[in-house]
Coordinates of C-alpha atoms in Angstrom, one line a residue:
Chain A
M1488 CA 0.0 0.0 0.0
S1489 CA 2.7 2.4 0.9
L1490 CA 5.8 3.2 -1.0
G1491 CA 8.0 1.7 1.6
T1492 CA 6.5 -1.8 1.4
A1493 CA 5.9 -1.6 -2.3
T1494 CA 9.5 -1.0 -3.4
N1495 CA 11.6 -2.0 -0.4
G1496 CA 10.1 -5.3 0.5
D1497 CA 13.4 -7.3 0.0
D1498 CA 15.5 -4.7 1.6
E1499 CA 13.3 -4.7 4.6
V1500 CA 13.6 -8.5 5.1
A1501 CA 17.4 -8.1 4.8
A1502 CA 17.3 -5.2 7.3
F1503 CA 15.3 -7.2 9.8
E1504 CA 17.7 -10.2 9.6
F1505 CA 20.6 -7.8 10.2
I1506 CA 18.8 -6.3 13.2
K1507 CA 18.1 -9.8 14.6
D1508 CA 21.8 -10.6 14.4
T1509 CA 22.9 -7.5 16.2
D1510 CA 20.0 -7.9 18.7
R1511 CA 21.3 -11.4 19.6
L1512 CA 24.8 -10.1 20.0
R1513 CA 23.6 -7.2 22.2
L1514 CA 21.5 -9.6 24.3
G1515 CA 24.4 -11.9 24.7
R1516 CA 26.7 -9.1 25.8
G1517 CA 24.0 -7.8 28.2
V1518 CA 23.7 -11.2 29.8
V1519 CA 27.5 -11.3 30.3
G1520 CA 27.4 -7.8 31.8
I1521 CA 24.7 -8.6 34.3
T1522 CA 26.3 -11.9 35.3
A1523 CA 29.6 -10.1 35.9
F1524 CA 27.8 -7.5 37.9
L1525 CA 26.0 -10.1 40.1
V1526 CA 29.3 -12.0 40.7
V1527 CA 31.2 -8.8 41.7
W1528 CA 28.2 -7.8 43.9
W1529 CA 28.1 -11.3 45.5
A1530 CA 31.9 -11.4 46.1
G1531 CA 31.9 -7.8 47.5
A1532 CA 29.1 -8.8 49.9
Q1533 CA 30.9 -12.0 51.0
L1534 CA 34.0 -9.9 51.8
T1535 CA 32.1 -7.2 53.7
T1536 CA 31.7 -7.3 57.5
P1537 CA 29.4 -6.7 59.2
S1538 CA 27.2 -8.2 56.5
Y1539 CA 24.4 -5.6 56.7
L1540 CA 26.7 -3.0 55.1
L1541 CA 26.2 -4.6 51.8
P1542 CA 23.5 -7.3 51.4
G1543 CA 24.4 -9.7 48.6
P1544 CA 22.2 -10.6 45.6
V1545 CA 20.7 -13.8 47.2
V1546 CA 19.8 -12.1 50.5
T1547 CA 18.2 -9.2 48.4
A1548 CA 16.3 -11.6 46.3
V1549 CA 14.8 -13.3 49.4
A1550 CA 13.9 -9.9 50.8
F1551 CA 12.3 -9.0 47.5
V1552 CA 10.1 -12.1 47.5
E1553 CA 9.2 -11.4 51.1
L1554 CA 7.8 -8.0 50.1
F1555 CA 5.2 -9.7 48.1
V1556 CA 4.6 -12.6 50.4
Q1557 CA 4.0 -10.6 53.6
T1558 CA 0.7 -8.8 53.5
T1559 CA -0.6 -5.6 55.1
P1560 CA -4.3 -5.3 56.0
V1561 CA -5.9 -2.4 54.2
A1562 CA -9.4 -1.0 54.8
L1563 CA -10.7 -0.4 51.3
P1564 CA -14.0 1.3 50.5
L1565 CA -16.7 -1.2 49.5
L1566 CA -14.4 -4.2 49.9
G1567 CA -13.7 -3.7 53.6
D1568 CA -10.4 -5.1 55.1
V1569 CA -8.2 -6.7 52.4
A1570 CA -4.8 -8.2 52.9
I1571 CA -2.5 -6.7 50.2
P1572 CA 1.1 -7.8 49.7
T1573 CA 3.2 -5.2 51.6
G1574 CA 5.4 -4.3 48.5
L1575 CA 2.3 -3.6 46.4
F1576 CA 0.8 -1.6 49.3
K1577 CA 3.8 0.6 49.6
L1578 CA 4.1 1.0 45.9
G1579 CA 0.4 2.0 45.8
Q1580 CA 1.1 4.7 48.4
S1581 CA 3.9 6.1 46.3
L1582 CA 1.7 6.0 43.2
L1583 CA -1.0 8.0 45.1
H1584 CA 1.3 11.1 45.0
Y1585 CA 3.4 10.1 42.0
I1586 CA 0.6 9.8 39.4
P1587 CA -1.4 13.0 40.3
G1588 CA 1.8 15.0 40.5
L1589 CA 3.2 13.7 37.2
L1590 CA -0.1 14.2 35.4
L1591 CA -1.0 17.6 36.8
G1592 CA 2.5 18.8 36.2
G1593 CA 2.4 17.3 32.7
V1594 CA -0.9 19.0 31.7
G1595 CA 0.1 22.3 33.4
G1596 CA 3.6 22.3 31.9
I1597 CA 2.5 21.5 28.4
A1598 CA -0.3 24.1 28.6
L1599 CA 2.1 26.8 29.9
G1600 CA 4.8 25.8 27.4
V1601 CA 2.5 25.9 24.4
S1602 CA 0.9 29.2 25.5
M1603 CA 4.3 30.9 26.1
G1604 CA 5.8 29.4 22.9
W1605 CA 2.9 30.6 20.9
S1606 CA 2.1 34.0 22.3
R1607 CA 5.0 36.5 22.2
R1608 CA 3.3 38.8 24.6
L1609 CA 2.7 36.1 27.2
D1610 CA 6.3 35.0 26.7
D1611 CA 7.5 38.6 27.5
Y1612 CA 5.4 38.7 30.7
L1613 CA 6.2 35.3 32.0
T1614 CA 9.8 34.7 31.0
P1615 CA 11.4 36.5 33.9
I1616 CA 9.2 34.6 36.4
V1617 CA 10.0 31.3 34.7
R1618 CA 13.7 32.2 34.7
I1619 CA 13.6 32.6 38.5
L1620 CA 11.4 29.7 39.5
R1621 CA 12.6 27.0 37.1
P1622 CA 16.1 26.5 38.5
I1623 CA 14.8 25.9 42.0
P1624 CA 15.1 22.1 42.7
P1625 CA 11.7 20.6 43.3
L1626 CA 12.7 19.3 46.7
A1627 CA 13.4 22.8 47.9
W1628 CA 9.6 23.3 47.7
V1629 CA 9.3 20.7 50.5
V1630 CA 9.0 23.7 52.9
F1631 CA 5.8 24.8 51.3
A1632 CA 4.6 21.3 50.8
I1633 CA 4.8 20.8 54.6
L1634 CA 3.4 24.3 55.4
W1635 CA 0.5 24.2 53.0
F1636 CA -0.4 20.5 52.7
G1637 CA 1.5 18.6 55.4
I1638 CA 3.9 15.9 54.4
H1639 CA 1.4 13.4 53.3
H1640 CA 0.1 12.5 49.8
T1641 CA -0.9 16.0 48.9
G1642 CA 2.4 17.5 50.0
A1643 CA 4.4 14.9 48.2
A1644 CA 2.2 15.2 45.1
F1645 CA 2.9 19.0 45.1
I1646 CA 6.7 18.4 45.0
V1647 CA 6.3 15.9 42.2
F1648 CA 4.0 18.3 40.4
V1649 CA 6.7 21.0 40.5
G1650 CA 9.3 18.7 39.1
S1651 CA 7.0 17.4 36.3
L1652 CA 5.8 21.0 35.5
W1653 CA 9.2 22.4 34.5
I1654 CA 10.3 19.4 32.5
N1655 CA 7.1 19.4 30.5
F1656 CA 7.0 23.1 30.3
Y1657 CA 10.4 23.2 28.7
G1658 CA 9.7 20.4 26.3
A1659 CA 6.5 22.0 25.1
Y1660 CA 8.0 25.5 24.9
S1661 CA 11.1 24.5 22.9
G1662 CA 8.9 22.2 20.7
V1663 CA 6.6 25.1 19.8
E1664 CA 9.4 27.5 19.2
G1665 CA 11.0 25.0 16.8
V1666 CA 7.9 24.6 14.6
S1667 CA 8.8 25.7 11.1
T1668 CA 7.1 28.9 9.9
D1669 CA 6.5 27.0 6.6
Y1670 CA 3.8 25.0 8.3
T1671 CA 2.0 28.0 9.8
E1672 CA 2.2 29.9 6.5
V1673 CA 0.8 27.0 4.5
A1674 CA -1.9 26.5 7.1
S1675 CA -2.9 30.2 6.9
S1676 CA -3.1 30.0 3.1
L1677 CA -5.4 27.0 3.6
G1678 CA -7.9 28.9 5.7
V1679 CA -6.6 28.5 9.3
E1680 CA -7.5 31.8 10.9
T1681 CA -7.8 31.6 14.7
D1682 CA -4.9 30.9 17.1
W1683 CA -6.7 27.9 18.6
Q1684 CA -7.1 26.3 15.1
M1685 CA -3.5 26.9 14.4
I1686 CA -2.4 25.4 17.7
R1687 CA -4.7 22.4 17.4
L1688 CA -4.0 21.7 13.7
V1689 CA -0.4 22.7 13.3
I1690 CA 1.5 23.6 16.5
L1691 CA 0.6 20.6 18.7
P1692 CA 1.2 17.9 16.1
A1693 CA 4.5 19.6 15.0
A1694 CA 5.7 19.9 18.6
A1695 CA 4.5 16.5 19.6
P1696 CA 7.9 14.8 19.4
S1697 CA 9.4 17.3 21.8
V1698 CA 6.4 17.2 24.1
L1699 CA 6.4 13.4 24.3
T1700 CA 10.2 13.2 24.9
A1701 CA 9.8 15.7 27.8
F1702 CA 7.0 13.7 29.3
R1703 CA 9.0 10.5 29.1
T1704 CA 11.9 12.3 30.9
S1705 CA 9.5 13.4 33.6
I1706 CA 8.3 9.8 34.2
G1707 CA 11.9 9.0 35.3
R1708 CA 12.6 12.3 37.1
C1709 CA 9.4 12.2 39.1
W1710 CA 10.5 8.8 40.6
M1711 CA 13.6 10.5 41.9
I1712 CA 11.5 13.3 43.4
V1713 CA 9.0 10.8 44.9
V1714 CA 11.8 9.1 46.8
G1715 CA 13.2 12.5 47.9
A1716 CA 9.8 13.6 49.1
E1717 CA 9.3 10.4 51.0
L1718 CA 12.6 10.8 52.8
F1719 CA 10.8 13.7 54.5
G1720 CA 8.1 11.3 55.8
A1721 CA 5.5 10.9 53.1
P1722 CA 4.4 7.2 53.0
G1723 CA 5.6 4.9 50.2
V1724 CA 8.5 3.0 48.8
G1725 CA 11.0 5.8 49.4
Y1726 CA 10.0 6.0 53.0
E1727 CA 10.4 2.2 53.4
I1728 CA 13.9 2.4 52.0
I1729 CA 15.0 4.7 54.8
N1730 CA 12.8 3.0 57.4
A1731 CA 14.2 -0.5 56.7
S1732 CA 17.8 0.7 56.8
N1733 CA 17.1 2.4 60.1
N1734 CA 16.2 -1.0 61.4
L1735 CA 19.4 -2.4 59.8
A1736 CA 17.2 -4.4 57.3
V1737 CA 19.3 -3.1 54.4
D1738 CA 18.3 -6.1 52.3
T1739 CA 14.7 -4.8 52.4
S1740 CA 16.0 -1.3 51.4
V1741 CA 17.7 -2.8 48.4
A1742 CA 14.5 -4.8 47.5
Y1743 CA 12.5 -1.6 47.5
M1744 CA 15.1 0.1 45.3
L1745 CA 14.6 -2.8 42.9
V1746 CA 10.8 -2.3 43.0
I1747 CA 11.3 1.3 41.9
S1748 CA 13.7 0.3 39.2
L1749 CA 11.3 -2.4 37.8
V1750 CA 8.3 0.0 37.9
Y1751 CA 10.2 2.7 36.1
V1752 CA 11.4 0.3 33.4
G1753 CA 7.9 -0.9 32.9
M1754 CA 6.5 2.6 32.5
D1755 CA 9.4 3.7 30.3
V1756 CA 9.0 0.7 27.9
S1757 CA 5.2 1.2 27.7
F1758 CA 5.5 4.9 27.1
R1759 CA 8.2 4.3 24.4
T1760 CA 5.8 1.9 22.6
F1761 CA 3.0 4.5 22.8
E1762 CA 5.4 7.2 21.6
R1763 CA 6.5 5.1 18.6
R1764 CA 3.0 4.5 17.6
V1765 CA 1.9 8.1 17.9
L1766 CA 5.0 9.3 16.0
A1767 CA 4.9 6.7 13.3
W1768 CA 5.1 9.5 10.8
R1769 CA 8.7 10.4 11.8
Chain B
M170 CA -4.6 36.8 -22.9
A171 CA -1.3 38.5 -22.1
L172 CA -1.7 42.1 -21.0
T173 CA 1.2 43.6 -22.8
D174 CA 2.9 46.7 -21.7
S175 CA 0.9 46.8 -18.5
T176 CA 4.1 46.7 -16.5
T177 CA 5.9 49.6 -18.0
E178 CA 3.2 52.1 -17.2
S179 CA 2.6 52.9 -13.6
S180 CA -1.0 51.6 -13.6
H181 CA -2.8 53.4 -10.8
Q182 CA -6.2 52.7 -12.4
R183 CA -6.8 49.0 -12.2
V184 CA -8.0 47.1 -15.2
T185 CA -11.0 45.1 -14.4
E186 CA -10.0 41.9 -16.3
A187 CA -6.8 41.7 -14.2
K188 CA -6.8 39.0 -11.6
I189 CA -3.8 40.3 -9.8
V190 CA -2.6 43.9 -9.8
V191 CA 0.8 44.8 -8.3
D192 CA 0.7 48.5 -8.0
G193 CA 3.8 50.6 -7.2
L194 CA 5.1 48.0 -4.8
S195 CA 8.2 48.8 -2.8
K196 CA 9.6 46.8 0.1
R197 CA 12.5 48.1 2.3
Y198 CA 14.2 46.2 5.1
D199 CA 16.4 47.4 7.9
A200 CA 19.5 45.2 7.6
H201 CA 22.8 45.4 9.4
G202 CA 24.5 47.6 6.8
G203 CA 21.5 50.1 6.7
P204 CA 18.2 49.9 4.8
V205 CA 18.0 47.5 1.9
T206 CA 15.5 48.0 -1.0
A207 CA 14.3 44.6 -1.8
L208 CA 11.7 45.8 -4.3
D209 CA 11.5 49.2 -5.9
D210 CA 8.3 50.4 -7.6
V211 CA 7.2 47.1 -9.1
N212 CA 4.1 47.3 -11.3
F213 CA 2.5 44.5 -13.3
Q214 CA -0.9 42.8 -13.8
V215 CA -1.8 39.2 -14.3
G216 CA -4.9 38.3 -16.2
H217 CA -7.5 35.7 -15.3
G218 CA -6.2 32.2 -16.0
E219 CA -2.9 33.5 -17.1
F220 CA 0.4 31.6 -16.4
V221 CA 3.1 34.2 -15.5
C222 CA 6.6 33.2 -14.7
I223 CA 8.9 35.5 -12.7
V224 CA 12.6 34.9 -13.4
G225 CA 15.6 36.5 -11.9
P226 CA 18.9 36.0 -10.2
S227 CA 19.1 35.3 -6.5
G228 CA 18.7 38.5 -4.5
C229 CA 16.5 40.2 -7.0
G230 CA 13.6 40.2 -4.6
K231 CA 11.5 37.5 -6.4
T232 CA 10.8 35.6 -3.2
T233 CA 9.9 38.8 -1.4
L234 CA 7.5 39.6 -4.2
F235 CA 6.0 36.1 -3.9
R236 CA 5.7 36.4 -0.1
T237 CA 4.1 39.9 -0.4
I238 CA 1.5 38.6 -3.0
A239 CA 0.8 35.7 -0.7
G240 CA 0.1 38.1 2.1
L241 CA 3.0 36.8 4.3
E242 CA 4.7 40.2 4.2
S243 CA 3.3 43.7 3.9
P244 CA 4.5 46.2 1.4
T245 CA 6.4 49.4 2.5
E246 CA 4.7 51.3 -0.3
G247 CA 2.1 50.4 -2.9
G248 CA -0.2 47.4 -2.8
I249 CA -1.3 44.1 -4.2
Y250 CA -4.9 43.6 -5.4
V251 CA -6.6 40.3 -6.1
D252 CA -10.0 40.8 -7.7
D253 CA -9.7 44.5 -6.7
E254 CA -9.3 43.5 -3.1
R255 CA -6.2 44.7 -1.3
V256 CA -4.1 41.8 0.0
T257 CA -3.3 42.0 3.7
D258 CA -3.2 38.4 4.8
P259 CA -2.8 34.9 3.4
G260 CA -6.1 33.6 2.2
I261 CA -7.7 30.6 0.5
D262 CA -8.0 32.6 -2.7
R263 CA -4.3 32.2 -3.1
G264 CA -2.8 28.7 -2.8
M265 CA 0.9 28.4 -2.1
V266 CA 3.4 25.8 -3.3
F267 CA 6.9 25.9 -1.9
Q268 CA 10.3 24.6 -3.1
N269 CA 10.7 22.6 0.2
Y270 CA 7.2 21.2 -0.2
A271 CA 6.3 22.2 3.5
L272 CA 4.1 19.1 3.7
F273 CA 2.7 18.3 7.2
P274 CA 4.9 15.3 8.1
W275 CA 2.4 14.0 10.7
R276 CA -0.4 13.7 8.0
T277 CA -0.7 11.2 5.3
V278 CA -1.0 12.1 1.6
R279 CA -4.8 12.1 2.1
G280 CA -4.5 14.0 5.4
N281 CA -2.3 16.7 3.8
I282 CA -4.7 17.2 0.9
R283 CA -7.6 17.3 3.2
F284 CA -6.1 19.9 5.5
G285 CA -7.8 22.9 3.9
L286 CA -11.1 21.0 3.8
D287 CA -11.0 20.1 7.5
R288 CA -11.5 23.6 8.7
P289 CA -14.5 23.9 11.0
T290 CA -16.0 26.7 8.8
C291 CA -15.7 24.6 5.7
D292 CA -18.9 22.9 4.8
C293 CA -17.9 20.3 2.4
P294 CA -20.5 17.5 1.8
N295 CA -18.2 15.6 -0.5
C296 CA -14.8 16.0 1.0
E297 CA -13.7 12.4 0.5
K298 CA -14.7 12.5 -3.1
R299 CA -12.9 15.7 -3.7
V300 CA -9.7 14.5 -2.0
Q301 CA -9.8 11.3 -4.1
E302 CA -10.3 13.4 -7.3
L303 CA -7.2 15.5 -6.4
I304 CA -5.2 12.4 -5.6
N305 CA -6.1 11.0 -9.1
L306 CA -5.4 14.4 -10.7
V307 CA -1.8 14.5 -9.5
G308 CA -1.3 10.7 -10.1
L309 CA -0.9 9.6 -6.5
S310 CA -3.6 6.9 -6.3
G311 CA -2.2 4.0 -4.3
F312 CA -0.3 6.3 -2.0
E313 CA -3.2 7.8 -0.1
D314 CA -2.0 6.5 3.3
A315 CA 1.7 7.1 2.9
Y316 CA 3.5 9.6 5.1
P317 CA 5.6 12.3 3.4
K318 CA 8.8 10.7 4.6
E319 CA 7.9 7.7 2.4
L320 CA 7.6 9.8 -0.8
S321 CA 10.1 10.9 -3.4
G322 CA 10.6 14.7 -4.0
G323 CA 8.4 14.6 -7.1
M324 CA 5.6 12.9 -5.3
K325 CA 5.9 15.3 -2.3
Q326 CA 5.4 18.2 -4.7
R327 CA 2.4 16.5 -6.3
V328 CA 0.9 16.4 -2.8
G329 CA 1.9 20.0 -2.3
I330 CA 0.1 21.0 -5.5
A331 CA -3.0 18.9 -4.7
R332 CA -3.1 20.4 -1.1
A333 CA -3.1 23.9 -2.5
L334 CA -5.8 23.0 -5.1
A335 CA -8.1 21.4 -2.5
V336 CA -9.7 24.7 -1.3
D337 CA -10.1 25.7 -5.0
P338 CA -8.1 28.9 -5.0
D339 CA -8.3 31.1 -8.1
V340 CA -4.6 31.8 -7.9
L341 CA -1.7 29.4 -7.5
L342 CA 1.5 31.0 -6.2
M343 CA 4.5 28.8 -6.7
D344 CA 8.0 29.6 -5.4
E345 CA 10.6 27.5 -7.3
P346 CA 8.4 24.5 -6.7
F347 CA 10.6 22.1 -8.8
G348 CA 13.9 23.6 -7.8
S349 CA 15.0 20.6 -5.8
L350 CA 13.9 17.9 -8.3
D351 CA 16.1 16.1 -10.8
P352 CA 15.6 17.1 -14.5
D353 CA 13.5 14.2 -15.6
T354 CA 11.1 14.5 -12.7
R355 CA 10.9 18.2 -13.4
D356 CA 10.0 17.7 -17.0
T357 CA 7.2 15.3 -16.0
L358 CA 5.9 17.8 -13.5
H359 CA 6.0 20.6 -16.0
A360 CA 3.7 18.6 -18.3
E361 CA 1.5 17.7 -15.3
L362 CA 1.3 21.3 -14.1
L363 CA 0.3 22.6 -17.5
H364 CA -2.3 19.8 -17.7
I365 CA -3.7 20.8 -14.3
W366 CA -3.6 24.5 -15.3
R367 CA -5.7 23.7 -18.4
E368 CA -8.1 21.5 -16.5
T369 CA -8.7 24.0 -13.6
S370 CA -8.1 27.3 -15.4
K371 CA -6.2 28.7 -12.4
T372 CA -4.2 31.9 -12.5
V373 CA -0.6 30.9 -11.9
L374 CA 2.3 32.9 -10.7
F375 CA 5.5 30.9 -10.9
V376 CA 8.8 32.0 -9.5
T377 CA 12.0 30.4 -10.8
H378 CA 15.6 31.2 -11.5
E379 CA 15.7 28.8 -14.5
V380 CA 15.1 30.7 -17.7
E381 CA 14.2 27.5 -19.6
E382 CA 11.7 26.5 -17.1
A383 CA 10.1 30.0 -17.4
V384 CA 9.9 29.8 -21.2
T385 CA 8.6 26.2 -21.0
L386 CA 5.7 27.2 -18.8
G387 CA 4.7 30.8 -19.0
D388 CA 2.4 32.9 -21.2
R389 CA 4.6 35.7 -20.1
V390 CA 7.9 36.0 -18.3
L391 CA 8.7 38.8 -16.0
V392 CA 12.4 39.4 -15.8
M393 CA 13.7 40.8 -12.6
A394 CA 16.9 42.6 -11.8
A395 CA 18.6 43.2 -8.5
D396 CA 19.8 46.2 -6.5
P397 CA 17.2 47.4 -6.2
G398 CA 14.8 44.5 -7.0
R399 CA 12.6 45.5 -9.9
V400 CA 11.0 44.2 -13.1
S401 CA 13.4 44.9 -15.9
E402 CA 11.6 43.3 -18.8
V403 CA 8.5 41.5 -19.8
V404 CA 8.6 38.9 -22.4
D405 CA 5.5 37.5 -24.1
V406 CA 6.1 33.8 -25.0
S407 CA 3.8 33.2 -28.0
L408 CA 4.7 29.6 -28.6
D409 CA 2.2 26.7 -28.7
R410 CA 2.4 24.1 -26.0
P411 CA 3.9 21.6 -25.4
R412 CA 7.1 23.6 -26.1
Q413 CA 10.3 21.9 -27.4
R414 CA 13.5 23.2 -25.9
T415 CA 15.3 22.5 -29.1
D416 CA 13.0 24.7 -31.2
I417 CA 14.7 27.7 -32.8
E418 CA 12.1 30.1 -31.4
F419 CA 12.3 28.6 -27.9
V420 CA 16.1 29.0 -27.9
E421 CA 15.6 32.6 -29.1
Y422 CA 13.3 33.4 -26.2
V423 CA 15.8 31.8 -23.8
S424 CA 18.7 33.9 -25.1
E425 CA 16.6 37.1 -25.2
I426 CA 15.8 36.6 -21.5
R427 CA 19.4 35.6 -20.7
D428 CA 20.6 38.8 -22.3
S429 CA 18.2 40.7 -20.3
L430 CA 19.5 39.0 -17.1
G431 CA 23.1 39.7 -18.2
Q432 CA 24.0 36.0 -18.3

């Protein structure tokens, strides 16, 4: 149907075989790398005394499994008391401030970035404010998070929001600034008259690659911020990392670190897949 | 059809048959080394359904002239009139085709051609049919769902032309549309453009720096000169189409224009 498949069928097959070969090679090297890492980790742990200073891979794996074997009773609306695996429960607590913060920051940042990238006047008014506020590390806002919301879900969500806001703001702003005037000129010759039409039909699709890359960045950065916020006492995985190590259960701390890592990898891979589908035209 | 001599006189009264009137048009910029006169008192008219080529060296202001007629830049002095209406903005009465195609890369061939028909204000009961007709007109059937990145340069420009035609503008403004294409593709597209022009009876203003291209296509050729940018000569090309580049008369037209350009 398309030119690519019509004329390049044979080339594509060849290309895929080539990719398969390099993929196999990369996979093999990856396995070697991770094995070497586990061996060094294990050896390091064996040589370390007292042993809690560096829990080895086996101890950590056991602690990881325990996170999902042990349960915590939770009073849920409608369902009443339900026993939930402790690891999932703590992860759920983190998600309660991670997801609202990430999404509100994303929507707010993209809206602000698109508006400022599009309107010269708004840009003039707001740029000085943005210049001052943007460099402030999100965790510095913990003061206001505590004062305004208390250090619970809302306070932690606020800190995540600040982090997500600026990453997404900058992605949208630079994306809109980079839209070629060719597109807007052609669009205006084809009857696009209002700002909103131009933003919807030209600016947003043209800036989408930059917007989506920024959002993907914020997915990772917000996990860092979540852990930071929880070190101040908000409940969740980050809090458990500190809590467990205070009780010298460092293996549990490392297990929670792995939970964050796995969740992040899962989200990143899903978002990349979504991104590739949306930006198939690139 | 050609309106001879209309360029030499400063035509302050507008002739009613003229589709486009360029009247005392000057354009000055402030550049680093002081003000630059990109266009100096340019006057000409283009008749309904006429195919006019503008040829000139780089820096003669032909792109500025194109952009001003398109409504993308405003004149310092004088004005542009289409159907006696002063041009102030881009509009759907003037379709634009660019050298770099400027296709929307996130839209398919069909999506690009539909763009002008998708406006909320556009009531278009038969959009699908019209888009398919345009796809057939420019010879792209089978590629409806391809993205621009999958197309060759010639195919991209066919999409660019179909997209401009979709909203049925009376005027087609083309800025070196075939400048990045190889000679064979360019010859094919010349023939196709002339075919489309006959089928749709559009008024075409075609900017190029290729003298032979101008003589191949135009009813008239406006020759521009630089410093300051101005129309230095107007050549009526009274040759039947399709024109052969090896014809004696064709060659004579080309050398006449080249002389005028000082090439």
